XYZ file of C-alpha atoms in Angstrom:
768
model
C 31.205 -2.080 77.640
C 28.058 -1.266 75.282
C 25.607 -3.751 73.401
C 26.817 -2.034 70.321
C 30.517 -1.553 71.378
C 30.568 -5.393 71.670
C 28.682 -5.403 68.765
C 30.956 -3.136 66.399
C 34.434 -5.365 67.919
C 33.001 -8.637 67.501
C 32.404 -6.697 63.533
C 36.099 -5.782 63.441
C 37.546 -9.146 64.227
C 35.485 -11.083 61.712
C 36.658 -8.606 59.155
C 40.285 -8.731 60.287
C 39.708 -12.637 60.120
C 38.178 -12.163 57.041
C 40.947 -10.670 55.855
C 43.277 -13.449 56.686
C 41.395 -15.434 54.726
C 41.940 -13.498 51.877
C 45.674 -12.889 52.070
C 45.668 -17.205 52.993
C 43.790 -17.592 49.591
C 45.912 -15.172 47.730
C 49.206 -16.075 48.762
C 48.225 -19.552 48.059
C 46.918 -18.644 44.306
C 49.777 -16.651 43.215
C 52.601 -20.218 44.184
C 50.273 -21.554 41.832
C 50.349 -18.953 39.857
C 54.114 -18.965 39.724
C 53.920 -22.347 39.208
C 51.897 -22.515 36.614
C 53.499 -19.374 34.452
C 56.384 -21.549 34.671
C 55.027 -24.678 33.291
C 53.357 -22.949 30.188
C 56.601 -20.667 29.212
C 58.157 -24.139 28.977
C 55.726 -25.885 27.144
C 56.004 -23.149 25.202
C 59.507 -23.736 24.262
C 60.149 -27.338 24.400
C 56.303 -27.386 21.954
C 58.511 -29.257 19.338
C 60.368 -31.927 21.033
C 57.253 -33.879 22.516
C 55.556 -33.733 19.933
C 56.497 -36.623 16.772
C 56.732 -34.884 13.554
C 56.418 -38.080 10.517
C 54.783 -37.447 7.271
C 55.969 -40.723 5.114
C 52.835 -42.504 5.358
C 48.530 -41.439 5.555
C 48.978 -42.500 8.810
C 51.964 -40.919 9.805
C 51.072 -37.520 8.877
C 47.225 -38.069 10.766
C 49.567 -39.590 13.970
C 51.380 -36.341 13.614
C 48.372 -33.880 13.506
C 47.101 -35.817 16.948
C 50.620 -35.212 18.358
C 50.134 -31.212 17.235
C 46.433 -31.431 18.479
C 46.766 -32.582 21.615
C 50.264 -31.387 22.928
C 48.394 -27.463 21.964
C 45.592 -28.477 23.865
C 47.968 -28.966 26.862
C 49.210 -25.320 26.715
C 45.640 -23.438 25.562
C 43.988 -25.217 28.560
C 46.832 -24.269 31.315
C 46.683 -21.225 30.021
C 42.987 -21.212 30.412
C 43.431 -22.376 34.069
C 46.478 -19.740 34.270
C 44.280 -16.966 33.284
C 41.512 -17.944 35.306
C 43.590 -17.806 38.496
C 45.013 -14.387 38.009
C 41.373 -13.726 37.609
C 40.492 -15.126 40.952
C 43.783 -13.208 42.584
C 42.620 -9.366 41.044
C 38.701 -10.667 43.039
C 40.839 -11.158 46.199
C 42.414 -7.046 45.987
C 39.231 -6.094 45.074
C 37.813 -7.595 48.255
C 40.319 -7.037 50.460
C 39.583 -3.527 51.167
C 36.552 -3.912 52.747
C 35.136 -7.662 52.342
C 31.366 -6.676 52.867
C 28.895 -4.090 52.729
C 26.424 -5.713 54.007
C 24.653 -8.611 56.818
C 21.265 -10.162 56.865
C 20.825 -12.814 59.891
C 18.026 -15.225 58.264
C 16.231 -17.745 59.928
C 14.576 -20.072 57.192
C 12.339 -21.971 58.925
C 10.932 -21.998 62.690
C 13.199 -23.855 65.413
C 16.177 -23.725 62.489
C 19.145 -21.483 63.419
C 19.765 -18.656 62.368
C 21.927 -18.407 59.726
C 23.960 -14.619 59.115
C 25.343 -14.146 55.836
C 27.932 -11.466 54.871
C 27.164 -9.904 51.174
C 30.452 -8.285 49.497
C 30.991 -7.642 45.449
C 32.028 -11.316 45.348
C 31.505 -14.437 47.067
C 34.755 -16.387 49.386
C 34.503 -19.300 50.880
C 36.156 -20.674 54.269
C 39.543 -22.289 54.198
C 37.758 -25.343 53.959
C 35.430 -24.672 51.562
C 32.485 -25.916 53.248
C 30.770 -22.390 53.959
C 30.276 -18.664 52.523
C 32.499 -15.890 54.203
C 30.754 -13.610 52.237
C 27.696 -14.229 49.271
C 28.113 -12.476 46.382
C 25.166 -9.513 45.975
C 24.322 -11.502 43.019
C 23.711 -15.030 44.812
C 19.621 -15.295 45.020
C 19.612 -15.213 48.824
C 21.763 -11.950 48.519
C 17.966 -10.401 47.316
C 16.846 -10.506 51.141
C 18.953 -7.815 51.947
C 17.926 -5.586 49.054
C 14.116 -6.209 48.719
C 12.911 -6.416 52.981
C 13.478 -5.261 56.113
C 13.597 -7.418 59.607
C 10.844 -9.742 59.367
C 9.247 -12.303 57.121
C 11.013 -11.982 53.801
C 11.334 -15.187 51.280
C 13.702 -15.222 48.147
C 13.770 -17.065 44.844
C 16.180 -19.950 43.931
C 16.262 -21.608 40.133
C 14.132 -24.648 41.426
C 11.592 -22.450 44.574
C 10.538 -20.114 47.089
C 12.516 -19.956 50.107
C 10.523 -18.334 53.054
C 11.688 -17.805 56.123
C 12.569 -14.373 58.299
C 14.844 -11.978 58.676
C 16.075 -10.775 62.596
C 18.741 -8.515 61.389
C 20.564 -5.842 59.257
C 23.397 -4.810 59.211
C 25.093 -2.348 57.063
C 28.802 -1.214 57.034
C 31.136 1.150 55.473
C 34.453 0.015 55.390
C 38.045 1.507 54.353
C 41.257 -0.462 54.421
C 39.593 -3.256 56.262
C 38.286 -1.162 58.990
C 35.018 -0.013 59.921
C 34.476 3.047 59.782
C 30.354 3.302 60.332
C 27.937 0.432 61.610
C 23.956 0.953 61.275
C 21.338 -1.679 61.758
C 18.454 -0.415 59.660
C 14.666 -1.321 59.457
C 14.449 -0.240 55.789
C 16.627 -1.707 52.446
C 19.382 0.737 52.398
C 19.779 2.798 56.001
C 20.100 6.901 55.072
C 23.356 6.849 57.226
C 24.953 4.780 54.635
C 22.935 6.407 52.003
C 24.236 9.931 53.336
C 28.230 8.949 52.880
C 27.782 7.456 49.682
C 26.069 10.530 48.107
C 28.269 13.768 50.189
C 31.242 12.756 48.582
C 32.838 14.792 46.078
C 32.024 13.464 41.913
C 34.529 10.954 40.216
C 35.616 11.483 36.352
C 33.830 7.937 36.989
C 31.292 6.214 38.138
C 31.420 3.615 40.807
C 29.475 0.501 41.212
C 26.742 0.948 43.869
C 26.164 -2.761 44.825
C 26.837 -1.391 48.607
C 23.627 1.201 48.005
C 21.266 -0.487 45.956
C 17.151 0.435 46.704
C 14.546 -1.449 46.017
C 13.322 -0.576 43.051
C 16.897 -0.617 41.238
C 16.593 -4.212 42.824
C 14.211 -4.747 40.277
C 15.537 -3.812 37.346
C 18.384 -5.511 38.292
C 17.109 -8.698 38.786
C 14.302 -8.815 36.376
C 14.932 -11.756 33.965
C 11.604 -12.150 32.635
C 10.606 -9.267 30.531
C 11.726 -9.059 26.826
C 11.042 -5.515 26.762
C 11.975 -3.968 29.811
C 11.372 -0.237 30.502
C 12.328 2.203 33.050
C 11.196 5.660 33.167
C 13.841 6.676 35.771
C 13.824 11.313 37.232
C 16.942 12.799 36.886
C 19.890 10.922 39.626
C 17.390 8.080 39.912
C 19.917 5.795 39.529
C 18.772 4.285 36.349
C 22.075 4.196 34.884
C 24.061 2.659 37.186
C 20.933 -0.041 37.896
C 21.583 -0.867 34.447
C 25.216 -1.531 34.710
C 24.549 -3.476 37.652
C 21.667 -5.322 35.872
C 24.355 -6.430 32.690
C 26.720 -7.750 36.123
C 23.598 -9.671 37.503
C 22.587 -11.159 34.075
C 26.791 -11.754 33.098
C 26.321 -13.737 36.627
C 23.173 -15.240 36.525
C 23.689 -16.994 33.119
C 27.675 -17.962 33.046
C 27.874 -20.636 30.802
C 25.633 -18.618 28.236
C 25.473 -15.044 28.754
C 29.073 -13.450 27.463
C 30.118 -9.668 27.264
C 29.801 -10.129 23.517
C 26.255 -10.965 23.806
C 25.985 -7.551 25.661
C 25.049 -4.017 23.472
C 25.217 -1.100 25.371
C 24.275 2.176 23.117
C 25.556 4.652 25.310
C 24.539 8.955 24.543
C 27.825 10.285 23.808
C 31.921 8.699 24.033
C 32.988 11.089 27.262
C 29.780 9.018 29.214
C 30.645 6.014 27.495
C 34.446 6.728 29.127
C 32.778 7.874 32.332
C 30.900 4.071 32.840
C 33.542 2.200 31.332
C 34.929 1.598 35.097
C 31.680 -0.208 36.432
C 31.794 -3.827 34.852
C 35.238 -4.444 35.758
C 34.602 -2.990 39.415
C 32.503 -5.948 39.795
C 35.471 -8.473 38.182
C 33.011 -8.194 34.514
C 34.324 -7.522 30.792
C 33.026 -4.305 29.963
C 30.024 -5.721 26.641
C 29.734 -3.969 23.442
C 29.655 -0.276 23.854
C 28.299 1.893 21.141
C 26.583 5.327 20.838
C 24.080 5.132 17.603
C 25.793 6.914 15.595
C 28.407 5.044 15.256
C 26.997 2.221 14.794
C 25.099 3.956 11.887
C 28.352 5.224 10.137
C 29.741 1.282 10.096
C 26.781 0.679 9.241
C 26.336 3.205 5.716
C 30.764 2.236 5.303
C 30.161 4.929 2.456
C 32.312 8.074 1.973
C 29.046 10.080 3.013
C 28.956 12.573 5.606
C 26.707 12.310 8.872
C 25.978 14.762 10.649
C 25.570 13.353 14.847
C 22.699 14.381 16.857
C 24.999 17.004 18.878
C 25.317 19.305 15.287
C 21.493 18.838 14.328
C 20.883 19.980 18.231
C 23.781 22.661 17.531
C 21.841 23.876 14.447
C 18.462 23.780 16.139
C 20.023 26.355 18.788
C 21.173 28.536 16.918
C 20.563 28.954 12.997
C 16.509 30.123 13.733
C 17.735 33.134 11.474
C 19.559 30.462 8.768
C 17.759 30.451 5.305
C 15.282 27.096 5.041
C 15.330 26.724 8.624
C 11.280 25.834 8.976
C 11.907 23.905 6.014
C 14.594 21.538 8.297
C 12.428 21.752 10.877
C 9.461 19.836 9.137
C 11.621 17.441 7.684
C 13.249 16.835 11.014
C 10.309 16.099 12.106
C 8.173 14.277 9.371
C 11.659 11.693 8.847
C 11.416 10.550 12.301
C 8.149 9.344 12.225
C 7.038 5.847 11.544
C 5.014 7.274 8.253
C 8.174 7.945 6.862
C 9.562 3.908 7.086
C 6.535 3.458 5.304
C 7.051 5.426 2.929
C 10.751 3.778 2.059
C 8.236 0.577 1.797
C 6.014 1.865 -0.731
C 9.233 3.603 -2.850
C 10.435 0.237 -2.421
C 8.007 -1.745 -3.504
C 7.945 0.290 -6.546
C 11.820 -0.604 -7.239
C 10.207 -4.096 -8.253
C 9.310 -2.567 -11.547
C 11.720 -0.301 -12.624
C 14.220 3.054 -11.199
C 17.167 0.365 -9.595
C 20.310 2.591 -9.757
C 23.686 0.362 -10.378
C 27.024 1.065 -11.113
C 29.208 0.042 -13.808
C 32.047 -2.539 -12.649
C 35.584 -1.463 -13.940
C 38.792 -3.038 -14.339
C 42.141 -1.284 -14.819
C 40.003 1.787 -15.644
C 37.932 -0.383 -18.605
C 34.517 -0.745 -18.138
C 33.925 -4.566 -18.177
C 29.243 -4.197 -17.612
C 27.651 -1.445 -17.624
C 25.524 -0.168 -14.982
C 22.228 -0.494 -17.840
C 23.420 -4.101 -18.452
C 23.452 -4.501 -14.293
C 19.279 -2.481 -14.690
C 18.684 -5.010 -17.796
C 19.830 -7.864 -15.944
C 18.202 -7.309 -12.634
C 15.023 -6.380 -14.084
C 14.853 -9.802 -15.911
C 14.355 -11.485 -13.150
C 11.473 -12.954 -11.864
C 9.749 -10.195 -10.210
C 8.068 -12.342 -7.299
C 11.693 -12.455 -5.880
C 12.455 -10.185 -3.220
C 15.130 -7.516 -4.237
C 17.677 -8.349 -1.764
C 17.842 -12.025 -3.121
C 17.904 -10.734 -7.027
C 20.356 -8.847 -6.069
C 22.132 -12.666 -4.611
C 21.536 -13.404 -7.836
C 22.931 -10.515 -9.970
C 26.682 -10.989 -7.872
C 26.269 -14.541 -8.835
C 25.826 -13.801 -12.570
C 28.709 -11.253 -12.449
C 30.997 -13.739 -10.429
C 30.452 -15.922 -13.627
C 31.285 -12.888 -16.211
C 34.553 -12.218 -14.276
C 35.288 -15.763 -14.233
C 35.233 -15.559 -18.362
C 36.904 -12.053 -18.472
C 39.911 -13.562 -16.164
C 40.613 -16.410 -19.314
C 40.928 -13.189 -21.309
C 43.287 -10.959 -19.521
C 45.657 -14.067 -19.087
C 47.557 -13.252 -22.092
C 46.915 -9.501 -21.757
C 50.538 -7.863 -21.974
C 49.792 -6.040 -18.471
C 50.378 -9.364 -16.857
C 53.695 -10.016 -17.530
C 54.375 -6.593 -16.852
C 53.396 -7.362 -13.701
C 54.891 -10.362 -12.680
C 58.475 -8.438 -14.067
C 57.915 -5.696 -11.409
C 58.383 -8.637 -8.545
C 61.695 -8.782 -6.728
C 62.963 -12.151 -6.524
C 61.508 -13.187 -3.700
C 57.490 -12.072 -3.903
C 58.970 -13.787 -7.293
C 59.658 -17.281 -5.643
C 56.776 -16.856 -2.677
C 54.245 -16.253 -5.869
C 55.319 -19.627 -7.748
C 54.844 -21.655 -5.212
C 51.936 -20.630 -4.091
C 50.871 -20.274 -8.198
C 51.975 -24.391 -7.875
C 49.830 -25.322 -4.535
C 46.505 -23.239 -5.903
C 46.755 -23.931 -9.759
C 48.327 -27.877 -10.450
C 46.732 -29.248 -12.644
C 48.091 -31.794 -15.596
C 46.709 -28.359 -17.895
C 49.260 -26.132 -16.234
C 52.452 -26.848 -18.107
C 55.388 -24.053 -17.626
C 56.046 -21.056 -15.042
C 54.689 -18.557 -17.273
C 51.554 -19.798 -17.152
C 51.231 -20.894 -13.984
C 52.224 -17.145 -12.943
C 49.628 -15.052 -15.407
C 46.968 -17.233 -13.966
C 48.549 -16.600 -10.246
C 48.513 -12.656 -11.298
C 45.520 -12.482 -12.847
C 43.345 -14.138 -9.977
C 45.392 -11.317 -7.765
C 44.178 -8.288 -9.387
C 40.574 -9.786 -9.844
C 40.265 -10.608 -6.261
C 39.352 -7.010 -4.623
C 36.762 -6.532 -7.427
C 35.339 -10.140 -6.371
C 35.227 -8.839 -3.331
C 33.574 -5.854 -3.606
C 30.612 -8.236 -6.082
C 30.938 -10.359 -2.928
C 29.629 -6.626 -1.297
C 27.046 -6.209 -3.413
C 29.193 -3.373 -3.739
C 27.698 -2.901 -7.703
C 24.465 -1.502 -5.865
C 24.014 2.688 -6.011
C 22.642 3.410 -3.083
C 22.854 7.056 -3.139
C 21.422 6.967 -6.656
C 19.089 5.486 -5.974
C 17.387 6.930 -2.425
C 17.839 10.194 -4.587
C 15.364 8.903 -6.450
C 12.698 8.948 -3.708
C 12.848 12.983 -3.675
C 13.110 13.499 -7.171
C 11.852 11.597 -10.145
C 9.494 9.511 -7.529
C 5.836 10.771 -6.556
C 4.312 9.041 -3.306
C 0.728 8.340 -3.464
C -0.296 10.076 -0.378
C -0.212 13.546 0.326
C 2.150 14.764 2.739
C 2.420 18.545 4.302
C 5.241 20.069 3.046
C 7.063 17.088 0.947
C 7.892 19.474 -1.857
C 10.098 21.618 0.238
C 11.643 18.539 1.845
C 12.585 16.490 -1.603
C 14.341 19.463 -1.875
C 16.135 20.514 0.859
C 17.397 16.772 1.415
C 17.351 15.346 -2.460
C 20.376 18.968 -2.611
C 21.820 17.285 0.875
C 22.391 13.632 -1.095
C 23.971 15.605 -4.087
C 26.340 16.639 -1.261
C 26.831 13.584 -0.299
C 25.842 14.334 3.319
C 23.514 12.745 5.682
C 20.993 14.779 8.006
C 21.161 13.328 11.767
C 17.026 12.573 11.232
C 18.346 11.189 7.595
C 20.891 8.247 8.227
C 18.508 6.008 9.979
C 16.157 6.242 7.093
C 19.141 5.612 5.067
C 20.611 2.752 6.828
C 16.989 1.252 6.100
C 16.868 1.645 2.980
C 20.082 0.393 2.441
C 19.021 -3.542 4.403
C 15.819 -3.494 2.217
C 17.333 -3.568 -0.581
C 20.918 -5.429 -0.122
C 19.298 -7.357 3.470
C 19.610 -6.215 6.717
C 21.011 -8.617 8.653
C 19.603 -9.576 11.804
C 21.793 -9.542 14.761
C 21.080 -12.779 16.575
C 24.460 -12.688 18.280
C 22.713 -10.130 20.819
C 20.968 -11.594 23.647
C 20.501 -8.466 25.502
C 19.884 -4.616 24.795
C 20.758 -1.470 26.420
C 19.609 1.838 25.284
C 20.265 4.467 27.990
C 18.436 7.959 27.060
C 15.808 6.459 25.613
C 13.902 9.078 25.543
C 16.021 11.218 22.603
C 15.773 8.052 20.063
C 13.052 9.010 17.552
C 9.494 6.664 16.772
C 11.872 5.253 13.222
C 14.525 4.304 14.812
C 13.052 1.915 17.846
C 10.810 0.871 15.136
C 14.865 0.128 12.730
C 16.115 -0.589 16.396
C 13.558 -3.528 16.675
C 13.737 -4.584 13.117
C 17.561 -5.329 13.536
C 17.424 -7.209 16.636
C 14.349 -8.789 16.807
C 14.902 -11.951 19.514
C 17.197 -9.509 21.722
C 15.941 -8.123 25.162
C 15.670 -4.754 25.647
C 16.156 -2.183 28.787
C 15.239 0.936 28.247
C 16.231 4.274 30.511
C 15.286 7.708 30.249
C 13.169 10.090 31.622
C 11.426 12.126 29.617
C 12.252 15.409 31.861
C 15.554 15.716 29.678
C 14.037 14.941 26.078
C 15.686 17.702 24.985
C 15.306 16.548 21.204
C 12.290 17.734 20.979
C 11.099 16.178 17.722
C 11.499 12.887 19.045
C 8.809 12.934 22.164
C 6.083 11.607 20.451
C 4.825 7.734 20.460
C 8.256 7.867 22.910
C 7.543 4.291 24.909
C 8.459 6.350 27.664
C 5.432 7.748 27.772
C 3.396 5.333 29.034
C -0.255 6.305 27.403
C 1.597 6.052 23.789
C 3.168 2.272 24.402
C 0.638 -0.461 23.495
C 3.754 -3.259 22.452
C 3.791 -5.906 25.800
C 6.033 -4.851 28.112
C 6.578 -3.707 31.755
C 7.726 -1.069 33.366
C 9.061 0.339 36.166
C 9.319 4.160 37.554
C 11.995 5.273 39.784
C 11.504 8.877 41.186
C 13.197 9.065 44.021
C 16.035 11.362 42.986
C 19.973 10.447 45.002
C 21.995 12.752 42.660
C 20.764 15.838 44.110
C 20.987 17.789 47.517
C 16.950 18.104 48.662
C 17.227 21.683 47.635
C 18.207 21.761 43.978
C 15.737 18.680 43.843
C 12.912 20.754 45.299
C 13.885 23.909 43.074
C 14.017 21.673 39.831
C 10.589 19.719 40.298
C 8.744 23.555 39.490
C 10.146 23.170 35.859
C 10.447 19.911 35.131
C 8.196 19.606 31.773
C 7.027 16.457 32.644
C 3.773 14.907 35.327
C 6.312 12.458 37.494
C 6.207 12.856 41.008
C 9.932 13.672 41.814
C 10.619 12.411 45.218
C 14.095 14.382 46.523
C 16.161 12.232 48.766
C 16.786 13.527 52.296
C 20.848 15.609 52.190
C 20.251 19.329 53.001
C 22.520 21.689 50.973
C 22.155 25.319 50.359
C 19.945 26.691 48.369
C 20.147 27.168 44.716
C 21.369 30.860 43.991
C 20.745 33.477 40.921
C 22.474 35.626 40.679
C 21.117 38.886 38.710
C 23.795 41.410 36.603
C 22.618 44.079 34.707
C 26.432 44.579 32.437
C 28.679 41.989 30.752
C 31.236 43.689 32.522
C 29.870 42.648 35.792
C 29.317 39.130 33.950
C 32.250 38.473 33.328
C 33.255 39.392 37.324
C 30.390 37.764 38.657
C 31.419 34.218 36.512
C 35.412 34.039 37.590
C 33.819 34.917 41.408
C 31.107 32.210 41.533
C 34.045 29.281 39.803
C 36.717 30.305 42.393
C 33.917 30.354 45.138
C 33.039 26.569 44.045
C 36.576 25.651 44.148
C 37.344 26.761 47.862
C 33.848 24.985 48.400
C 35.981 21.856 48.089
C 34.421 21.182 44.831
C 36.467 19.108 42.527
C 33.967 19.615 39.583
C 32.970 22.358 38.633
C 30.463 22.405 35.396
C 30.310 25.494 33.543
C 27.118 24.182 31.541
C 26.418 26.132 28.213
C 23.145 25.777 26.143
C 25.256 25.219 22.783
C 28.848 24.482 22.485
C 29.011 27.939 20.057
C 28.352 29.676 24.071
C 30.466 26.787 25.720
C 34.017 28.433 23.095
C 33.240 31.162 23.572
C 32.812 31.044 27.745
C 36.350 28.903 27.620
C 38.274 31.547 25.486
C 37.118 34.484 27.836
C 38.484 31.881 30.776
C 41.321 30.168 29.799
C 43.763 32.800 30.700
C 41.996 33.676 34.280
C 41.742 30.035 35.670
C 42.553 26.293 34.583
C 39.703 25.510 32.740
C 38.920 22.411 29.775
C 36.150 22.628 27.314
C 33.928 19.590 26.499
C 32.928 18.832 23.308
C 31.883 15.755 21.254
C 35.315 14.416 20.832
C 35.991 14.149 24.248
C 36.145 10.513 25.674
C 37.235 11.608 29.252
C 38.183 14.131 31.238
C 39.799 15.492 34.681
C 38.350 16.911 37.773
C 38.590 20.402 37.413
C 36.773 23.639 36.175
C 34.810 22.109 32.613
C 32.907 23.932 29.757
C 30.339 21.809 28.462
C 26.865 22.062 26.102
C 23.963 21.145 28.007
C 23.803 17.274 25.203
C 27.403 16.752 26.595
C 26.677 16.583 30.384
C 23.839 14.169 30.147
C 24.191 11.261 32.367
C 26.960 12.664 34.401
C 26.840 14.623 37.942
C 29.416 17.534 39.100
C 29.825 18.826 42.017
C 28.329 21.283 41.243
C 27.208 23.847 38.243
C 26.634 26.793 37.162
C 24.683 27.832 34.402
C 26.558 30.903 33.008
C 23.529 32.585 31.582
C 20.228 32.189 32.213
C 18.534 34.979 31.353
C 15.272 35.344 29.441
C 16.730 36.242 26.336
C 19.232 32.977 26.496
C 16.269 30.544 27.253
C 13.028 32.860 25.966
C 10.585 29.282 25.229
C 8.487 26.437 26.646
C 10.455 24.152 24.450
C 13.876 24.781 25.697
C 12.576 23.917 29.500
C 14.184 20.536 28.830
C 17.759 21.681 27.700
C 17.356 23.945 31.483
C 16.287 20.651 33.341
C 18.474 18.759 32.456
C 21.947 21.627 32.946
C 20.324 22.233 36.589
C 20.110 18.549 36.938
C 23.304 17.704 36.907
C 24.264 19.771 40.168
C 25.289 17.299 42.578
C 25.777 19.558 45.588
C 25.860 23.608 44.677
C 23.688 24.921 41.459
C 24.496 28.593 40.656
C 22.605 30.254 38.054
C 23.638 33.953 36.361
C 21.439 36.130 34.769
C 22.054 39.408 32.630
C 19.252 41.878 33.233
C 15.891 39.073 34.110
C 16.480 35.853 34.833
C 14.974 33.564 32.046
C 10.853 32.023 32.699
C 11.381 29.066 34.222
C 13.381 30.424 37.133
C 10.723 33.159 37.735
C 8.235 30.496 37.747
C 9.611 29.412 41.042
C 8.394 30.159 44.566
C 11.660 32.857 45.312
C 11.650 30.936 48.752
C 13.841 27.702 47.068
C 16.001 29.624 45.532
C 18.985 32.745 46.667
C 18.754 36.015 44.682
C 21.645 38.451 44.759
C 23.009 41.261 42.722
């Protein structure tokens, strides 16, 4: 029997032993869980039996309250313990199929016996809770597996650096408790393990990558010191996966102080949010607060104002070139995305201290209590040295006092009694008792007075709430004045046309995407922007698509938050935002740490070699050595041949075993047209910005919704010269092509686009 066979048998016996321990612990926990569940049920049923209730004397009341408190605390403790046991059971169930994926042998000091460390997605102790059978991949010692080859190695603990020698690094592929592959390697992760992981079909949800984390990805994951971490990663380099593992690592490392509510992830679209939603639960962590930046803006603006989405903006840019006002809109798009425009808002806000603030009248039951002119007069009577947000709070207090006066006047109004008479008996008695409790005093004598007071308070409550929320400020009307009546001191190219277009949009209560962040920033300048101090970690994916204004606003909102920015400047499809983007090293001066990922793992070597030729940026792109077929260009002459070629291409990819075949179009308009063309001929799904998840099969979608997602096969239905005619669309075409894992097909009617023509013909196959 060979040495390799001996090793394989030894390792398999150990896996079986570990699974036995998992089964033993799971059975023990199930018994505990059942007992605790019964205790919780009984405690709930007999809660008041064990509480001494006595309300005759003050001391008795205090004793009763303490008795209830103790009983509630006991119930809460048992419920928490029950929940914790259930989480432990789930962890064991996750471990059972593949308990670990790696082994390292480490000698801490010469003369000390080597220790074999097995690494998996969670820690597992032996039956006596003395030794680790498995180390969590996030444990300090586990970093050896990701950062070193056999030889001298070290790892950081909380207190010191531990040096030693790694004598073995072994990697496993397991399924259902059986070792299917085992490799001893001298590099971080052996090609065999990666080939196995990357050669599978694409999934509808992203999987964790803890078994295949590369050394450069591990730097992202375990980075604790940087207030701003910038990751520029080429397409398919695993930057998003690494960011999610980073969240899991930080939640493990700072378990007592960092929770899911303290972490926010800005993702590019709802589909992507769904795509990555399973990663953290797979690792035993709760999903963090995840939203798109559009969601964040809508929540902050919180008014009956329509907001253009970034995808609608992109659709406008790509499809409305011949429309009236297009060139003005493009200038507006560029200017409103800059820090210069933020400074213009600041200048306008400063001048509002002198005049120009717009207010809404305070109305009650159709009557105007306080006119907007009275509000303006009071506001400008306040000390000019006081900031605008503080003045607004002072106005709110003044209004509250004015409402109290009005409440007293309304007490005897006929409408009050009419409302009381409309109450049914049950509501009447409830109102009476609430009034009696709330307004008891020597001056309140009769039932009618009690109820009148109660009813007036109830009707004034919504108005008081709106005043407390400063809704008496007419933000939209004030913002509009910046584009109608106010003249900037500095000269702005094209300002006359830009302001005219924007004021027309605002009159329709419509905010373009480039104007949504400035509007919310302006709102904060008037009412006071609430800095979100609860957020400890902010992760922004697809950071190349954020404008300078948006970045500045985010830093303004989260001044004490550690940030991780992930993106690829090659995929900057929003052309107006690339200037001053922090992913570009030369343009970024703020103190930060930068990590660049140049190796692409998603696509085959042939696809990466092809797409590298028209990658927009200057970054080196290194393909992972996974072989596949060359990209294919199908040239047709007429539309009829194009439809036939498209159908044949889809059928060919499905026959080749590809489970997700994406027809990636330039726009949603094109996507809808192709979907309508194909829906009667095969099973096909249209993806739009309202799509929150997708199933395997044939998908049709615009390129801007495909970002961050990967597919077994990608077909570009129209890669013609007239579809991608200009250099400005290079990022779009590059992004579409780099979604492919195993196969890429491009169809062109007559001449292909300039990016394909500029690529050496030996890198792709041509079919006519």
